[in-house]
mmCIF file of N, CA and C in Angstrom:
data_model
loop_
_atom_site.group_PDB
_atom_site.id
_atom_site.type_symbol
_atom_site.label_atom_id
_atom_site.label_comp_id
_atom_site.label_asym_id
_atom_site.label_seq_id
_atom_site.Cartn_x
_atom_site.Cartn_y
_atom_site.Cartn_z
ATOM 1 N N VAL A 23 47.899 -11.602 23.350
ATOM 2 C CA VAL A 23 46.865 -12.463 22.817
ATOM 3 C C VAL A 23 47.035 -12.525 21.301
ATOM 4 N N LEU A 24 47.158 -13.733 20.796
ATOM 5 C CA LEU A 24 47.270 -13.934 19.357
ATOM 6 C C LEU A 24 45.953 -14.493 18.831
ATOM 7 N N LEU A 25 45.488 -13.899 17.764
ATOM 8 C CA LEU A 25 44.245 -14.355 17.150
ATOM 9 C C LEU A 25 44.556 -15.145 15.893
ATOM 10 N N GLU A 26 43.687 -16.077 15.583
ATOM 11 C CA GLU A 26 43.848 -16.871 14.370
ATOM 12 C C GLU A 26 43.478 -16.013 13.155
ATOM 13 N N ALA A 27 44.246 -16.141 12.096
ATOM 14 C CA ALA A 27 43.979 -15.372 10.868
ATOM 15 C C ALA A 27 42.651 -15.817 10.265
ATOM 16 N N PRO A 28 41.903 -14.880 9.697
ATOM 17 C CA PRO A 28 40.629 -15.259 9.076
ATOM 18 C C PRO A 28 40.854 -16.105 7.822
ATOM 19 N N THR A 29 39.877 -16.929 7.520
ATOM 20 C CA THR A 29 39.952 -17.741 6.310
ATOM 21 C C THR A 29 39.663 -16.864 5.095
ATOM 22 N N SER A 30 39.986 -17.368 3.916
ATOM 23 C CA SER A 30 39.720 -16.594 2.698
ATOM 24 C C SER A 30 38.224 -16.387 2.518
ATOM 25 N N GLU A 31 37.386 -17.355 2.950
ATOM 26 C CA GLU A 31 35.929 -17.215 2.852
ATOM 27 C C GLU A 31 35.440 -16.072 3.746
ATOM 28 N N GLU A 32 36.062 -15.912 4.892
ATOM 29 C CA GLU A 32 35.676 -14.821 5.802
ATOM 30 C C GLU A 32 36.105 -13.460 5.252
ATOM 31 N N LEU A 33 37.208 -13.433 4.526
ATOM 32 C CA LEU A 33 37.683 -12.179 3.950
ATOM 33 C C LEU A 33 36.879 -11.768 2.726
ATOM 34 N N THR A 34 36.440 -12.729 1.960
ATOM 35 C CA THR A 34 35.687 -12.435 0.745
ATOM 36 C C THR A 34 34.372 -13.200 0.761
ATOM 37 N N PRO A 35 33.407 -12.705 1.557
ATOM 38 C CA PRO A 35 32.129 -13.408 1.607
ATOM 39 C C PRO A 35 31.478 -13.422 0.226
ATOM 40 N N PHE A 36 30.730 -14.442 -0.033
ATOM 41 C CA PHE A 36 30.013 -14.610 -1.292
ATOM 42 C C PHE A 36 30.941 -14.815 -2.482
ATOM 43 N N ALA A 37 32.193 -15.214 -2.244
ATOM 44 C CA ALA A 37 33.136 -15.405 -3.356
ATOM 45 C C ALA A 37 32.649 -16.499 -4.307
ATOM 46 N N LYS A 38 32.144 -17.605 -3.758
ATOM 47 C CA LYS A 38 31.668 -18.693 -4.620
ATOM 48 C C LYS A 38 30.461 -18.244 -5.431
ATOM 49 N N GLU A 39 29.548 -17.516 -4.791
ATOM 50 C CA GLU A 39 28.355 -17.026 -5.490
ATOM 51 C C GLU A 39 28.755 -16.042 -6.592
ATOM 52 N N THR A 40 29.676 -15.141 -6.294
ATOM 53 C CA THR A 40 30.120 -14.166 -7.282
ATOM 54 C C THR A 40 30.777 -14.868 -8.468
ATOM 55 N N LEU A 41 31.587 -15.869 -8.203
ATOM 56 C CA LEU A 41 32.240 -16.622 -9.271
ATOM 57 C C LEU A 41 31.201 -17.326 -10.146
ATOM 58 N N HIS A 42 30.198 -17.904 -9.510
ATOM 59 C CA HIS A 42 29.109 -18.562 -10.252
ATOM 60 C C HIS A 42 28.387 -17.544 -11.137
ATOM 61 N N LEU A 43 28.060 -16.381 -10.573
ATOM 62 C CA LEU A 43 27.343 -15.350 -11.333
ATOM 63 C C LEU A 43 28.182 -14.838 -12.500
ATOM 64 N N GLN A 44 29.484 -14.680 -12.306
ATOM 65 C CA GLN A 44 30.344 -14.207 -13.387
ATOM 66 C C GLN A 44 30.346 -15.173 -14.561
ATOM 67 N N GLY A 45 30.139 -16.441 -14.280
ATOM 68 C CA GLY A 45 30.050 -17.437 -15.343
ATOM 69 C C GLY A 45 28.799 -17.283 -16.199
ATOM 70 N N LEU A 46 27.822 -16.501 -15.735
ATOM 71 C CA LEU A 46 26.580 -16.290 -16.474
ATOM 72 C C LEU A 46 26.635 -15.081 -17.411
ATOM 73 N N VAL A 47 27.704 -14.275 -17.309
ATOM 74 C CA VAL A 47 27.831 -13.104 -18.182
ATOM 75 C C VAL A 47 27.845 -13.571 -19.635
ATOM 76 N N GLY A 48 27.011 -12.954 -20.462
ATOM 77 C CA GLY A 48 26.883 -13.332 -21.857
ATOM 78 C C GLY A 48 25.725 -14.296 -22.090
ATOM 79 N N SER A 49 25.129 -14.805 -21.008
ATOM 80 C CA SER A 49 23.987 -15.714 -21.128
ATOM 81 C C SER A 49 22.702 -14.932 -21.349
ATOM 82 N N PHE A 50 21.691 -15.638 -21.822
ATOM 83 C CA PHE A 50 20.381 -15.045 -22.053
ATOM 84 C C PHE A 50 19.354 -15.733 -21.173
ATOM 85 N N GLY A 51 18.301 -15.016 -20.850
ATOM 86 C CA GLY A 51 17.234 -15.570 -20.036
ATOM 87 C C GLY A 51 15.966 -14.761 -20.218
ATOM 88 N N LYS A 52 15.052 -14.908 -19.266
ATOM 89 C CA LYS A 52 13.779 -14.182 -19.307
ATOM 90 C C LYS A 52 13.503 -13.569 -17.953
ATOM 91 N N THR A 53 12.764 -12.471 -17.962
ATOM 92 C CA THR A 53 12.364 -11.850 -16.707
ATOM 93 C C THR A 53 11.237 -12.666 -16.087
ATOM 94 N N VAL A 54 11.307 -12.865 -14.777
ATOM 95 C CA VAL A 54 10.274 -13.568 -14.022
ATOM 96 C C VAL A 54 9.297 -12.547 -13.440
ATOM 97 N N SER A 55 9.814 -11.366 -13.148
ATOM 98 C CA SER A 55 9.004 -10.252 -12.648
ATOM 99 C C SER A 55 9.404 -9.012 -13.436
ATOM 100 N N PRO A 56 8.583 -7.961 -13.397
ATOM 101 C CA PRO A 56 9.020 -6.722 -14.048
ATOM 102 C C PRO A 56 10.313 -6.224 -13.388
ATOM 103 N N LEU A 57 11.233 -5.712 -14.180
ATOM 104 C CA LEU A 57 12.464 -5.111 -13.641
ATOM 105 C C LEU A 57 12.245 -3.607 -13.597
ATOM 106 N N THR A 58 12.165 -3.052 -12.380
ATOM 107 C CA THR A 58 11.800 -1.634 -12.235
ATOM 108 C C THR A 58 12.752 -0.839 -11.337
ATOM 109 N N PRO A 59 14.019 -0.746 -11.474
ATOM 110 C CA PRO A 59 14.865 -1.479 -12.399
ATOM 111 C C PRO A 59 15.328 -2.823 -11.849
ATOM 112 N N GLY A 60 14.946 -3.206 -10.613
ATOM 113 C CA GLY A 60 15.363 -4.492 -10.062
ATOM 114 C C GLY A 60 14.223 -5.489 -10.062
ATOM 115 N N GLY A 61 14.563 -6.773 -10.051
ATOM 116 C CA GLY A 61 13.562 -7.826 -10.008
ATOM 117 C C GLY A 61 14.212 -9.183 -10.182
ATOM 118 N N LEU A 62 13.415 -10.157 -10.598
ATOM 119 C CA LEU A 62 13.900 -11.525 -10.760
ATOM 120 C C LEU A 62 13.968 -11.923 -12.228
ATOM 121 N N VAL A 63 15.019 -12.683 -12.543
ATOM 122 C CA VAL A 63 15.167 -13.235 -13.889
ATOM 123 C C VAL A 63 15.428 -14.736 -13.775
ATOM 124 N N SER A 64 15.222 -15.446 -14.869
ATOM 125 C CA SER A 64 15.547 -16.860 -14.946
ATOM 126 C C SER A 64 16.616 -17.034 -16.020
ATOM 127 N N VAL A 65 17.764 -17.561 -15.607
ATOM 128 C CA VAL A 65 18.874 -17.817 -16.532
ATOM 129 C C VAL A 65 19.298 -19.266 -16.321
ATOM 130 N N ASN A 66 19.276 -20.052 -17.386
ATOM 131 C CA ASN A 66 19.628 -21.477 -17.312
ATOM 132 C C ASN A 66 18.793 -22.202 -16.259
ATOM 133 N N GLY A 67 17.514 -21.818 -16.139
ATOM 134 C CA GLY A 67 16.618 -22.467 -15.199
ATOM 135 C C GLY A 67 16.779 -22.043 -13.755
ATOM 136 N N GLU A 68 17.609 -21.046 -13.490
ATOM 137 C CA GLU A 68 17.889 -20.575 -12.137
ATOM 138 C C GLU A 68 17.296 -19.181 -11.944
ATOM 139 N N ARG A 69 16.516 -19.002 -10.870
ATOM 140 C CA ARG A 69 15.940 -17.680 -10.567
ATOM 141 C C ARG A 69 16.967 -16.849 -9.812
ATOM 142 N N LEU A 70 17.226 -15.635 -10.314
ATOM 143 C CA LEU A 70 18.276 -14.790 -9.744
ATOM 144 C C LEU A 70 17.808 -13.345 -9.647
ATOM 145 N N HIS A 71 18.395 -12.610 -8.712
ATOM 146 C CA HIS A 71 18.128 -11.184 -8.594
ATOM 147 C C HIS A 71 18.914 -10.444 -9.674
ATOM 148 N N ALA A 72 18.265 -9.451 -10.287
ATOM 149 C CA ALA A 72 18.915 -8.698 -11.354
ATOM 150 C C ALA A 72 18.474 -7.249 -11.319
ATOM 151 N N VAL A 73 19.282 -6.398 -11.925
ATOM 152 C CA VAL A 73 18.954 -4.980 -12.090
ATOM 153 C C VAL A 73 19.294 -4.565 -13.517
ATOM 154 N N THR A 74 18.666 -3.477 -13.945
ATOM 155 C CA THR A 74 19.009 -2.870 -15.232
ATOM 156 C C THR A 74 19.670 -1.533 -14.945
ATOM 157 N N GLU A 75 20.143 -0.880 -15.975
ATOM 158 C CA GLU A 75 20.728 0.459 -15.807
ATOM 159 C C GLU A 75 19.639 1.515 -15.909
ATOM 160 N N GLY A 76 18.539 1.324 -15.169
ATOM 161 C CA GLY A 76 17.465 2.308 -15.138
ATOM 162 C C GLY A 76 16.308 2.002 -16.064
ATOM 163 N N LEU A 77 16.447 0.975 -16.910
ATOM 164 C CA LEU A 77 15.363 0.623 -17.819
ATOM 165 C C LEU A 77 14.292 -0.178 -17.090
ATOM 166 N N ILE A 78 13.048 -0.019 -17.518
ATOM 167 C CA ILE A 78 11.972 -0.866 -17.034
ATOM 168 C C ILE A 78 11.755 -1.952 -18.078
ATOM 169 N N VAL A 79 11.824 -3.209 -17.640
ATOM 170 C CA VAL A 79 11.668 -4.351 -18.542
ATOM 171 C C VAL A 79 10.475 -5.159 -18.031
ATOM 172 N N GLU A 80 9.524 -5.404 -18.896
ATOM 173 C CA GLU A 80 8.301 -6.117 -18.514
ATOM 174 C C GLU A 80 8.569 -7.597 -18.247
ATOM 175 N N LYS A 81 7.691 -8.224 -17.484
ATOM 176 C CA LYS A 81 7.754 -9.652 -17.182
ATOM 177 C C LYS A 81 7.670 -10.469 -18.479
ATOM 178 N N GLY A 82 8.488 -11.529 -18.581
ATOM 179 C CA GLY A 82 8.451 -12.414 -19.739
ATOM 180 C C GLY A 82 9.338 -11.990 -20.891
ATOM 181 N N GLN A 83 10.061 -10.877 -20.757
ATOM 182 C CA GLN A 83 10.934 -10.387 -21.831
ATOM 183 C C GLN A 83 12.284 -11.092 -21.793
ATOM 184 N N SER A 84 12.909 -11.243 -22.951
ATOM 185 C CA SER A 84 14.252 -11.812 -23.044
ATOM 186 C C SER A 84 15.274 -10.800 -22.571
ATOM 187 N N ILE A 85 16.268 -11.290 -21.833
ATOM 188 C CA ILE A 85 17.338 -10.411 -21.331
ATOM 189 C C ILE A 85 18.687 -11.059 -21.587
ATOM 190 N N GLU A 86 19.723 -10.218 -21.576
ATOM 191 C CA GLU A 86 21.107 -10.677 -21.673
ATOM 192 C C GLU A 86 21.837 -10.226 -20.416
ATOM 193 N N VAL A 87 22.629 -11.117 -19.828
ATOM 194 C CA VAL A 87 23.439 -10.781 -18.658
ATOM 195 C C VAL A 87 24.701 -10.084 -19.159
ATOM 196 N N ILE A 88 24.941 -8.847 -18.674
ATOM 197 C CA ILE A 88 26.100 -8.097 -19.173
ATOM 198 C C ILE A 88 27.187 -7.875 -18.120
ATOM 199 N N GLU A 89 26.842 -8.053 -16.829
ATOM 200 C CA GLU A 89 27.827 -7.770 -15.783
ATOM 201 C C GLU A 89 27.307 -8.309 -14.462
ATOM 202 N N VAL A 90 28.211 -8.448 -13.494
ATOM 203 C CA VAL A 90 27.828 -8.802 -12.131
ATOM 204 C C VAL A 90 28.147 -7.615 -11.240
ATOM 205 N N ARG A 91 27.181 -7.237 -10.419
ATOM 206 C CA ARG A 91 27.382 -6.149 -9.455
ATOM 207 C C ARG A 91 27.051 -6.692 -8.068
ATOM 208 N N GLY A 92 28.088 -6.995 -7.318
ATOM 209 C CA GLY A 92 27.881 -7.605 -6.008
ATOM 210 C C GLY A 92 27.329 -9.005 -6.193
ATOM 211 N N THR A 93 26.115 -9.238 -5.666
ATOM 212 C CA THR A 93 25.474 -10.545 -5.831
ATOM 213 C C THR A 93 24.260 -10.445 -6.743
ATOM 214 N N ARG A 94 24.230 -9.432 -7.583
ATOM 215 C CA ARG A 94 23.136 -9.248 -8.538
ATOM 216 C C ARG A 94 23.689 -9.197 -9.961
ATOM 217 N N LEU A 95 22.852 -9.624 -10.891
ATOM 218 C CA LEU A 95 23.212 -9.556 -12.304
ATOM 219 C C LEU A 95 22.773 -8.220 -12.879
ATOM 220 N N LEU A 96 23.593 -7.634 -13.713
ATOM 221 C CA LEU A 96 23.196 -6.465 -14.491
ATOM 222 C C LEU A 96 22.757 -6.997 -15.844
ATOM 223 N N VAL A 97 21.523 -6.677 -16.234
ATOM 224 C CA VAL A 97 20.965 -7.212 -17.474
ATOM 225 C C VAL A 97 20.435 -6.091 -18.351
ATOM 226 N N ARG A 98 20.230 -6.436 -19.636
ATOM 227 C CA ARG A 98 19.588 -5.514 -20.569
ATOM 228 C C ARG A 98 18.682 -6.350 -21.469
ATOM 229 N N PRO A 99 17.679 -5.730 -22.056
ATOM 230 C CA PRO A 99 16.841 -6.487 -22.988
ATOM 231 C C PRO A 99 17.696 -7.028 -24.129
ATOM 232 N N GLY A 100 17.452 -8.251 -24.522
ATOM 233 C CA GLY A 100 18.212 -8.844 -25.621
ATOM 234 C C GLY A 100 17.770 -10.254 -25.911
ATOM 235 N N ASP A 101 17.779 -10.604 -27.171
ATOM 236 C CA ASP A 101 17.414 -11.952 -27.612
ATOM 237 C C ASP A 101 18.682 -12.725 -27.963
ATOM 238 N N PRO A 102 18.687 -14.029 -27.695
ATOM 239 C CA PRO A 102 19.857 -14.823 -28.079
ATOM 240 C C PRO A 102 20.009 -14.846 -29.594
ATOM 241 N N PRO A 103 21.245 -14.949 -30.089
ATOM 242 C CA PRO A 103 21.446 -15.006 -31.533
ATOM 243 C C PRO A 103 20.768 -16.237 -32.113
ATOM 244 N N VAL A 104 20.299 -16.098 -33.326
ATOM 245 C CA VAL A 104 19.586 -17.208 -33.985
ATOM 246 C C VAL A 104 20.551 -18.176 -34.621
#
């Protein structure tokens, strides 16, 4: 019995989403919910799941996207340059 080889999408699920998220690294946004350490942020008008490295960030604070971990953004408090 010969099986058909899996597609690249089947081998790397969420590849398109991960690529999209990686394009947001270096962007700034605001928290939609408190990050304790996970929650929701808004970046470029898009609501996304995010985590911090253990910091608690209050709702409405400015954040910077520093990395992608799986399908979540790693963020830290930060204001865009003036």
